[in-house]
Structures are given as structure tokens and as C-alpha cells.
Amino acid sequence: MLMLDNSGTFAYSDHAIRERAGLVKSLDMASLWQSCSALISKVLPCHSCSLLFDIDGYQPNQGRHLLTEGREDGVRLATSLDVAAPYLDANPRIRWYTFSQIASQDAHASDRLKAQNPTPGWREFIHFAFWEDSRLEAVLSIRILHDHGDLTESQLSFLKDLYYLLDASLQRIRTLESERTRQSALESLLYDLPLATILLEEDLTPCFVSQEARRLCRRWSDDFDKDDALPRAIEEPLRQWLEASAGSRDLPLGKSSLVIGHHHRPGHRLRVEVSSSPAGNARNSRHLLILAPDVDDDSVVDASSPRVLPLLNCLSPSERKVAALVAEGLRNEVIAQRLFRSRKTVESQISSIFRKLNVANRTQLARLLN
């Protein structure tokens, strides 16, 4: 009978301390399994072990396996929980159990084991069950060598410590994976929106750049794609502005804006909307930038408006520029000159814009986007 609740404290040897530390620090399933399997093989008389997770009912969709050296070829490693399923139904939220415990309550357990693996090469398995509320989240299966006797008190103490270490690590990884999923979904959404958006670390290194921002940055710097940094024509004046703001009492922690002129291209100006996260000073903040070419007259189209964004998202990047200029009341000849396109191209794009936004004329388009 596996009795972990009454076990003492396990003293780790020097050669197992590193693996334990790796388990404590693991940030994903791959690093967790690497440290966990190495630790088990150093401490226990282990035939093989498996970590089964992403469990639907009692059917694992993913798993990691270790077969220790010197074992026979062709051994089958557990990829299902069929042997333990009735026991888990009868003992909800149980944390650990053995095959002997299952067999003592279930006369058909041995038959299910033989159907799964007629010659397993081990005499006992120990299962750790990890739960998220009432859902079985993961199972660690440790198979003990066939010729080994009962586990010692020290080994039982190790198992108890391992359970709580692994439980905490799985919870940490679950939280991190949930955050990564949310961040990935948000980035995917922002990437395709018709907004030139950049999220900067405190040292002004971009950690997210939308598709529209990449296009705009390429026009300001030919080497933007090379080092994935802000173009110098944007980074230098922004840094100076933040440093000047840091020296004043009023830090730019709300929405602030500045207009940047290009060093080598007269007439090229960029309006930068800056939103900074709260911090002790601007140097330690994260900064969200929304970039837009600056014109002499304020644009009548607010591309960041929740009402306008879905409309612009229906258009191609080239069509968005034409639509904004049409909404400002510019004639086709002026639009063609400003965008360096032929009048025929502009007229074709305007027809496409009308069709996509379901408007009949320029007046309706201006009302829709204003």
C-alpha cells in the first residue's frame, strides 16, 4: 500500500539537486518533463515512466515517456488510462494510487492490464493524479522494476515531495500557457487591424509591431526588417522626448503625442500617439505607440475609432489611404498626385471601396468614415 501522507522529509543527493531545481524553474512541458524524468531515474528503481496530459475524460491526448536503459526491446509504454479509469471514477480527486490498490478493488484490472500489455516487465505502477477542479488534468505513471521489493521510507518521502513539486509546476505552466494563448490571440487581432501599432519595452525595443506599423516603418528606414528595431528617425526623437518628460513632474503616462520630422526627407512628418504604462519614471515604462503620417490639416478620419476600425479593416492598405483622402474631400487628380498613382488606378480603387463598404458616392463614404 502506498502511504505518502505519513512519510518524512527526503534528503536530496548532490546529483539530484540540479534536476529538482530544473523542475521548480520549468516554464513549459518540455523542460518540466526533462527535469522530472531525470530526477525519477536517479532516485527510484524505475523501469519506465510517462506523463500523460491534455486528458479528455480518461483519454490522454498528449504524453511524454521515458524507458530507462537496459530494458527489453518492444516494451509498450502506457498511452491510456483504461486500467485506472474505474478506480478514478470510484475515487474522485485522488492524488496518488498504485496498481495494487486498483486490483484490490477491481477484479478485472489485471485483465485490462494484460490487454494493454501482456508482458509489461514491471511489477507495480505508481500513479500521481493532478486535477483542475473536478477535471483530471494530468497523470504521472511510474513503473517499478519487476525484481525490486517495497519502496523504502526515503523513496516514499521523495515521492511525496515530487508530487507537490510537480503539482505546483503544472499549475504554473497552465497559467503561463493560458497567458501565452491570450497574448497570441490579441497579437493576431492587432496585427491585422489597420492601425500602425507598436508596443515597446522600457529600452524602446519593440516587442510587438502590427502589419501596418511595419509598412510605415519601412518607409522611414530601409533597415527596419534587418534588426527589428525602431527606425533611427523615429527612435532618436522619441527617446529625447521621453527623457525630457522624465525630467519634468508631469510624466506622459496618459495619452500624449508628438510630431517627428524625418532627418533626411524634408516634408516627411509622423504623428506618434504615446500611451505609457504607470511606473516610477518614463525610463521604466512600457510604451504603446500609434503611428500615422502627419499632414497639414488634421485628418477627418479617426482610424482608431471603434466604429471606423471594422470598416477600414475591410479594405486593403492601399485602399485605406485612398478612402481617407476621399473622405477629406480631395479630388481624384489630387489623390493620384499625393499617392504617386495614376488617376485610373485611383478611380478603380474608389469603385472597389464603394463596393466593399456598400456606399454609392463620395458623400456617403465621407459620412460613413467621419
Short mmCIF file of N, CA and C in Angstrom, two decimals, residues 196-208 217 220 224 229-247 252-263 270-276 282-283 285-291:
data_model
loop_
_atom_site.label_atom_id
_atom_site.label_comp_id
_atom_site.label_asym_id
_atom_site.label_seq_id
_atom_site.Cartn_x
_atom_site.Cartn_y
_atom_site.Cartn_z
N ALA A 196 -1.26 51.41 -37.22
CA ALA A 196 0.19 51.26 -37.08
C ALA A 196 0.52 51.27 -35.60
N THR A 197 0.55 50.07 -34.99
CA THR A 197 0.69 49.94 -33.54
C THR A 197 2.00 49.26 -33.20
N ILE A 198 2.73 49.82 -32.22
CA ILE A 198 3.99 49.24 -31.76
C ILE A 198 3.98 49.25 -30.24
N LEU A 199 4.32 48.12 -29.63
CA LEU A 199 4.49 48.03 -28.19
C LEU A 199 5.98 47.94 -27.90
N LEU A 200 6.48 48.87 -27.06
CA LEU A 200 7.91 48.97 -26.79
C LEU A 200 8.21 48.56 -25.36
N GLU A 201 9.36 47.87 -25.20
CA GLU A 201 9.89 47.65 -23.86
C GLU A 201 10.46 48.97 -23.34
N GLU A 202 10.89 48.97 -22.07
CA GLU A 202 11.38 50.20 -21.47
C GLU A 202 12.61 50.76 -22.18
N ASP A 203 13.41 49.90 -22.85
CA ASP A 203 14.58 50.39 -23.58
C ASP A 203 14.25 50.72 -25.03
N LEU A 204 12.94 50.79 -25.36
CA LEU A 204 12.43 51.13 -26.69
C LEU A 204 12.69 50.02 -27.71
N THR A 205 12.86 48.81 -27.24
CA THR A 205 12.93 47.65 -28.13
C THR A 205 11.51 47.17 -28.42
N PRO A 206 11.12 47.04 -29.69
CA PRO A 206 9.76 46.59 -29.99
C PRO A 206 9.54 45.14 -29.56
N CYS A 207 8.43 44.88 -28.86
CA CYS A 207 8.04 43.50 -28.56
C CYS A 207 6.80 43.10 -29.35
N PHE A 208 6.15 44.07 -30.00
CA PHE A 208 5.06 43.78 -30.93
C PHE A 208 4.97 44.90 -31.94
N CYS A 217 7.09 51.84 -40.98
CA CYS A 217 8.49 51.91 -40.56
C CYS A 217 9.43 51.65 -41.73
N TRP A 220 10.25 54.71 -43.40
CA TRP A 220 11.12 55.62 -42.64
C TRP A 220 12.52 55.07 -42.47
N PHE A 224 14.80 48.51 -41.29
CA PHE A 224 13.90 48.14 -40.20
C PHE A 224 13.79 46.63 -40.05
N ALA A 229 14.21 46.76 -35.04
CA ALA A 229 14.23 47.85 -34.06
C ALA A 229 13.49 49.04 -34.66
N LEU A 230 13.20 50.01 -33.83
CA LEU A 230 12.61 51.23 -34.36
C LEU A 230 13.57 51.89 -35.33
N PRO A 231 13.07 52.45 -36.43
CA PRO A 231 13.95 53.24 -37.29
C PRO A 231 14.58 54.37 -36.48
N ARG A 232 15.83 54.68 -36.77
CA ARG A 232 16.53 55.72 -36.00
C ARG A 232 15.81 57.06 -36.11
N ALA A 233 15.20 57.30 -37.27
CA ALA A 233 14.49 58.57 -37.47
C ALA A 233 13.29 58.70 -36.52
N ILE A 234 12.80 57.58 -35.99
CA ILE A 234 11.71 57.60 -35.01
C ILE A 234 12.25 57.43 -33.60
N GLU A 235 13.19 56.50 -33.43
CA GLU A 235 13.69 56.15 -32.10
C GLU A 235 14.39 57.32 -31.41
N GLU A 236 15.24 58.05 -32.13
CA GLU A 236 16.02 59.13 -31.50
C GLU A 236 15.15 60.26 -30.97
N PRO A 237 14.23 60.85 -31.78
CA PRO A 237 13.38 61.91 -31.21
C PRO A 237 12.43 61.40 -30.14
N LEU A 238 11.96 60.15 -30.26
CA LEU A 238 11.09 59.60 -29.22
C LEU A 238 11.84 59.47 -27.91
N ARG A 239 13.08 58.97 -27.95
CA ARG A 239 13.88 58.84 -26.75
C ARG A 239 14.14 60.21 -26.11
N GLN A 240 14.46 61.20 -26.91
CA GLN A 240 14.70 62.55 -26.39
C GLN A 240 13.43 63.10 -25.73
N TRP A 241 12.28 62.84 -26.36
CA TRP A 241 11.01 63.33 -25.81
C TRP A 241 10.69 62.65 -24.49
N LEU A 242 10.93 61.34 -24.40
CA LEU A 242 10.67 60.62 -23.15
C LEU A 242 11.63 61.07 -22.04
N GLU A 243 12.89 61.28 -22.39
CA GLU A 243 13.85 61.74 -21.38
C GLU A 243 13.49 63.14 -20.88
N ALA A 244 13.05 64.01 -21.79
CA ALA A 244 12.63 65.35 -21.36
C ALA A 244 11.39 65.27 -20.48
N SER A 245 10.48 64.35 -20.81
CA SER A 245 9.28 64.18 -20.00
C SER A 245 9.62 63.60 -18.63
N ALA A 246 10.64 62.71 -18.60
CA ALA A 246 11.04 62.11 -17.32
C ALA A 246 11.62 63.17 -16.39
N GLY A 247 12.23 64.21 -16.95
CA GLY A 247 12.80 65.27 -16.11
C GLY A 247 11.78 66.24 -15.58
N PRO A 252 4.48 61.39 -19.16
CA PRO A 252 3.49 61.09 -20.19
C PRO A 252 2.85 59.73 -19.97
N LEU A 253 2.11 59.59 -18.86
CA LEU A 253 1.53 58.29 -18.53
C LEU A 253 0.09 58.16 -19.01
N GLY A 254 -0.46 59.25 -19.58
CA GLY A 254 -1.75 59.13 -20.23
C GLY A 254 -1.51 58.99 -21.71
N LYS A 255 -2.35 59.66 -22.51
CA LYS A 255 -2.15 59.68 -23.94
C LYS A 255 -1.49 61.00 -24.28
N SER A 256 -0.33 60.94 -24.89
CA SER A 256 0.36 62.13 -25.35
C SER A 256 0.77 61.90 -26.79
N SER A 257 1.12 62.98 -27.45
CA SER A 257 1.52 62.84 -28.85
C SER A 257 2.65 63.80 -29.17
N LEU A 258 3.42 63.41 -30.17
CA LEU A 258 4.46 64.28 -30.69
C LEU A 258 4.51 64.10 -32.19
N VAL A 259 5.05 65.10 -32.86
CA VAL A 259 5.22 65.04 -34.30
C VAL A 259 6.70 65.00 -34.60
N ILE A 260 7.11 64.00 -35.39
CA ILE A 260 8.52 63.78 -35.70
C ILE A 260 8.76 64.11 -37.17
N GLY A 261 9.79 64.87 -37.42
CA GLY A 261 10.19 65.16 -38.80
C GLY A 261 11.38 64.29 -39.18
N HIS A 262 11.39 63.83 -40.42
CA HIS A 262 12.48 62.96 -40.88
C HIS A 262 13.74 63.77 -41.12
N HIS A 263 14.90 63.23 -40.66
CA HIS A 263 16.16 63.95 -40.78
C HIS A 263 16.54 64.22 -42.23
N LEU A 270 5.70 62.54 -39.01
CA LEU A 270 4.99 61.41 -38.43
C LEU A 270 4.39 61.81 -37.09
N ARG A 271 3.10 61.57 -36.95
CA ARG A 271 2.46 61.82 -35.66
C ARG A 271 2.49 60.53 -34.85
N VAL A 272 2.99 60.62 -33.61
CA VAL A 272 3.14 59.46 -32.75
C VAL A 272 2.29 59.66 -31.50
N GLU A 273 1.26 58.84 -31.35
CA GLU A 273 0.46 58.83 -30.12
C GLU A 273 1.13 57.86 -29.15
N VAL A 274 1.42 58.32 -27.94
CA VAL A 274 2.16 57.51 -26.96
C VAL A 274 1.29 57.30 -25.73
N SER A 275 1.11 56.04 -25.36
CA SER A 275 0.48 55.67 -24.09
C SER A 275 1.48 54.86 -23.30
N SER A 276 1.84 55.33 -22.11
CA SER A 276 2.87 54.67 -21.31
C SER A 276 2.24 54.03 -20.08
N ALA A 282 9.56 57.60 -16.73
CA ALA A 282 9.32 57.17 -18.10
C ALA A 282 10.32 56.13 -18.58
N ARG A 283 11.52 56.11 -18.02
CA ARG A 283 12.54 55.15 -18.43
C ARG A 283 12.10 53.72 -18.11
N SER A 285 8.97 52.56 -18.07
CA SER A 285 7.63 52.29 -18.56
C SER A 285 7.67 51.45 -19.82
N ARG A 286 6.55 50.80 -20.10
CA ARG A 286 6.31 50.25 -21.43
C ARG A 286 5.48 51.26 -22.19
N HIS A 287 5.69 51.31 -23.49
CA HIS A 287 5.05 52.35 -24.28
C HIS A 287 4.31 51.74 -25.46
N LEU A 288 3.07 52.16 -25.63
CA LEU A 288 2.27 51.77 -26.79
C LEU A 288 2.24 52.95 -27.75
N LEU A 289 2.70 52.74 -28.97
CA LEU A 289 2.73 53.78 -29.98
C LEU A 289 1.68 53.51 -31.05
N ILE A 290 1.00 54.56 -31.49
CA ILE A 290 0.15 54.51 -32.67
C ILE A 290 0.69 55.56 -33.62
N LEU A 291 1.13 55.12 -34.79
CA LEU A 291 1.80 55.99 -35.74
C LEU A 291 0.87 56.34 -36.89
#
